[in-house]
Coordinates of C-alpha atoms in Angstrom, one line a residue:
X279 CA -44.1 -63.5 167.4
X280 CA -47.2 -61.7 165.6
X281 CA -49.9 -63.4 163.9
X282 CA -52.6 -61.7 161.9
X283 CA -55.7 -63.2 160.9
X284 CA -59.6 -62.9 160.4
X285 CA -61.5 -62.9 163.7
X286 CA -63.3 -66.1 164.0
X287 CA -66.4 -66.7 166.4
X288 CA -64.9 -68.4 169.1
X289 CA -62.9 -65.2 169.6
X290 CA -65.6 -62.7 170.0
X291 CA -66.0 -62.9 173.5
X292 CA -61.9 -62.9 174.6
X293 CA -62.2 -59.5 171.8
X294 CA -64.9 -58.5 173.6
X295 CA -62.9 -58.1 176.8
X296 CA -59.5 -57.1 175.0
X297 CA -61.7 -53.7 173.6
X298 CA -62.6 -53.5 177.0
X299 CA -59.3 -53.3 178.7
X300 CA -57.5 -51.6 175.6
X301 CA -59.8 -48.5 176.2
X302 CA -60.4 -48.9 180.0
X303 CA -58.0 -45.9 180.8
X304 CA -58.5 -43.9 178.1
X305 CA -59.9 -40.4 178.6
X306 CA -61.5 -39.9 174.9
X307 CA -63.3 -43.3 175.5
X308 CA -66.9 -43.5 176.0
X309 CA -65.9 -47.0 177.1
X310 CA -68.6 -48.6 174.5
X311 CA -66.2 -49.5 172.1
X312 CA -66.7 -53.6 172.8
X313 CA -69.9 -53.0 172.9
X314 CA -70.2 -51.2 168.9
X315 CA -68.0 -53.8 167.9
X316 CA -70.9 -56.6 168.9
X317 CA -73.6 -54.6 167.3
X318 CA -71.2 -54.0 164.4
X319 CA -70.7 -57.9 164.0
X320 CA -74.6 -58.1 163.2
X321 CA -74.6 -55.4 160.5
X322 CA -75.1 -56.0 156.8
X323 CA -72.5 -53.7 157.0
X324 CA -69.6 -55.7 158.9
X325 CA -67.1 -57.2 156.6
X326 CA -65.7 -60.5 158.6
X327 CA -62.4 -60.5 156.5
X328 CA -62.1 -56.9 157.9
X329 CA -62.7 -57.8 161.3
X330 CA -59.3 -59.1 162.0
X331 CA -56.9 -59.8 165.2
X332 CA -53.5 -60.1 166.6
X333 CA -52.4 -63.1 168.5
X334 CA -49.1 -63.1 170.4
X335 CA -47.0 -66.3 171.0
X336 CA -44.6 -66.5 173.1
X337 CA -41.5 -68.1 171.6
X338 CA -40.3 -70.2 175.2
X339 CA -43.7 -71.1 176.2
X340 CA -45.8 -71.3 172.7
X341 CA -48.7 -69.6 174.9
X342 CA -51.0 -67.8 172.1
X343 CA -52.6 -64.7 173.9
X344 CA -54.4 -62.1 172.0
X345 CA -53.1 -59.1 171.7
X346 CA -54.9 -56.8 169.2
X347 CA -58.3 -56.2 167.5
X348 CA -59.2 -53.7 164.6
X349 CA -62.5 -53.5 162.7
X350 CA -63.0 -52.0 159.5
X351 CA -67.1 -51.7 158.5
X352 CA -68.6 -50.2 155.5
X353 CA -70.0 -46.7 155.1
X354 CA -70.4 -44.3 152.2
X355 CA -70.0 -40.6 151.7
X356 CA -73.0 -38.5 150.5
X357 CA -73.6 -35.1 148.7
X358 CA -76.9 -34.8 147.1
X359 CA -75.7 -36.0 144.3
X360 CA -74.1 -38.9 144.7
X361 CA -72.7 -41.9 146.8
X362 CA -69.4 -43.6 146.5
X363 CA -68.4 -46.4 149.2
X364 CA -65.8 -46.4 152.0
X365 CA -65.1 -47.8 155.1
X366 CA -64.4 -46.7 158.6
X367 CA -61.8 -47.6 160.7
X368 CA -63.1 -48.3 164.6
X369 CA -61.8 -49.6 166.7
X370 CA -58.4 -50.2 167.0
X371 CA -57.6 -51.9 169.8
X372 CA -54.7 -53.4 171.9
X373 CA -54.0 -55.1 175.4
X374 CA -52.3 -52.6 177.7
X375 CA -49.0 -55.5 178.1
X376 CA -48.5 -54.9 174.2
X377 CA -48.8 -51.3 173.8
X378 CA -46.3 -49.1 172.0
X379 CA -44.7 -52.4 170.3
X380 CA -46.0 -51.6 166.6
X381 CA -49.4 -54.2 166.8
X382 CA -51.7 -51.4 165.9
X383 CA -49.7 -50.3 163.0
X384 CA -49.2 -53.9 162.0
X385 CA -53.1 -54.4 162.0
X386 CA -53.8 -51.1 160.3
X387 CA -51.4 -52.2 157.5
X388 CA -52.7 -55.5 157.3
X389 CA -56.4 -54.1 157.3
X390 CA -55.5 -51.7 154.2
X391 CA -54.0 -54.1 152.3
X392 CA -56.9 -57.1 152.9
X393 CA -59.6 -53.9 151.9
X394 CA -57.5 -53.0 149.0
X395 CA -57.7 -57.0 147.7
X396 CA -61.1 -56.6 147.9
X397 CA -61.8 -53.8 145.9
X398 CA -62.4 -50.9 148.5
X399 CA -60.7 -47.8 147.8
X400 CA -60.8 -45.2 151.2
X401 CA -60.7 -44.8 154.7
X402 CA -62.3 -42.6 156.8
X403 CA -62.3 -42.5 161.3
X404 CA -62.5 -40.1 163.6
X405 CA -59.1 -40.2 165.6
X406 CA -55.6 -39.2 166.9
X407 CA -54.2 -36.8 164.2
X408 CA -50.8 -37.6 165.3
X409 CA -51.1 -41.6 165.5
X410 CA -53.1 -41.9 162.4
X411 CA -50.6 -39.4 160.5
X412 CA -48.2 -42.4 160.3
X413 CA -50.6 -44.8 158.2
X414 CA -51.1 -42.2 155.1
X415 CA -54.1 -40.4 156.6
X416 CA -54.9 -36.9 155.8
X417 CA -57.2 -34.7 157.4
X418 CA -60.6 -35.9 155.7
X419 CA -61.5 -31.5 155.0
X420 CA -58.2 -31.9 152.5
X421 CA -60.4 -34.5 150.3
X422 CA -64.5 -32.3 151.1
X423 CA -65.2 -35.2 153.6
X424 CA -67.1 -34.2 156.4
X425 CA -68.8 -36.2 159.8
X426 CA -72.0 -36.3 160.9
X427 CA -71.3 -35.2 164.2
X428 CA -68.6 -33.0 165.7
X429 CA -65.3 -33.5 165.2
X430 CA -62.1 -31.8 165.5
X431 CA -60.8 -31.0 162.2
X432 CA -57.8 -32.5 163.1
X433 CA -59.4 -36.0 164.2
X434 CA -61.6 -36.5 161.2
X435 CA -59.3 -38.2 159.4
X436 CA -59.5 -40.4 155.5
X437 CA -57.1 -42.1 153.6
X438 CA -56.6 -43.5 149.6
X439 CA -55.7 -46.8 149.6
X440 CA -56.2 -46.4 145.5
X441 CA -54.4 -43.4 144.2
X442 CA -56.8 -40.3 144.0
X443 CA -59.9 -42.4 145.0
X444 CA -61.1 -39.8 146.9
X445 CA -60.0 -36.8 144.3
X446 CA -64.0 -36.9 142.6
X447 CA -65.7 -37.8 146.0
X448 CA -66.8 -35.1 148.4
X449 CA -69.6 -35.4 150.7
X450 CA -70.7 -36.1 154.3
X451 CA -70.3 -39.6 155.8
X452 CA -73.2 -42.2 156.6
X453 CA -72.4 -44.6 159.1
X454 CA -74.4 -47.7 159.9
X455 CA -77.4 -47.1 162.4
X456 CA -75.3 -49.2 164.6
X457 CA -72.9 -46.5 165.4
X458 CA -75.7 -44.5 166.9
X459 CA -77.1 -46.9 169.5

């Protein structure tokens, strides 16, 4: 059985080393990830309702293990003109022994509906097109989104989670100074 719910402080340092083995094997990886997420954590712009995990139990032993991570953290989208608010998706992360068994989508749908509650209206990460295709996101040049850094047009990536919130909203996006440590 799945269980979603906020991350709490005793769980940073077992999330620590989840984002750690989730991303150990991965090519794309700068294998940093665990390390944003604790810089992330002292932000103004972390959101702890955002910051949310995935704990397995196991139905014959009622062992809880974690299984899955995902962080959402605010950012906005400039164009000169003006600044709206979003949020950024990174990372996502699961345990190798629960990969390919729907936690990632499960904390991804979770995480938009928790951001929507609280008033937030778009998406935006730099990802796998094909992965992040599923959830409702759209490459981010469809809305006049752009990155601050390069990106494959296919990996930059943004998503409504209020209908046409981002129809009136072009611009580049500003991430937290954390994200460039």
């Amino acid at each position: 059985m799945i269980t979603l719910r906020p991350e709490q402080p005793q769980d940073y340092e077992k999330v620590f080393h989840l984002i750690e083995e989730a991303f150990r094997n991965s090519a794309e990886s700068n294998h940093q990830e665990q390390f944003l997420v604790e810089r992330l954590r002292k932000s103004p712009d972390f959101i702890p309702e955002l910051s949310i995990v995935a704990e397995f139990t196991d139905d014959d032993t009622g062992r809880v293990e974690l299984a899955g991570h995902i962080l959402f953290t605010k950012v906005t989208v400039e164009n000169g003109l003006q600044t709206f608010s979003s949020l950024t998706l990174a990372p996502v992360s699961v345990k190798p022994a629960y990969q390919g068994r729907g936690i990632g989508g499960h904390l991804i749908a979770f995480g938009h509906m928790i951001a929507e509650e609280m008033g937030y209206e778009s998406v935006v990460l730099a990802g796998h097109a094909d992965y992040y295709l599923k959830f409702g996101y759209r490459n981010a040049a469809d809305f006049g989104i752009t990155f601050p850094f390069d990106v494959p047009g296919e990996n930059a990536m943004a998503t409504e989670l209020k209908k046409n919130a981002l129809k009136y909203k072009k611009g580049r996006v500003k991430y937290p100074v954390e994200f460039e440590l």
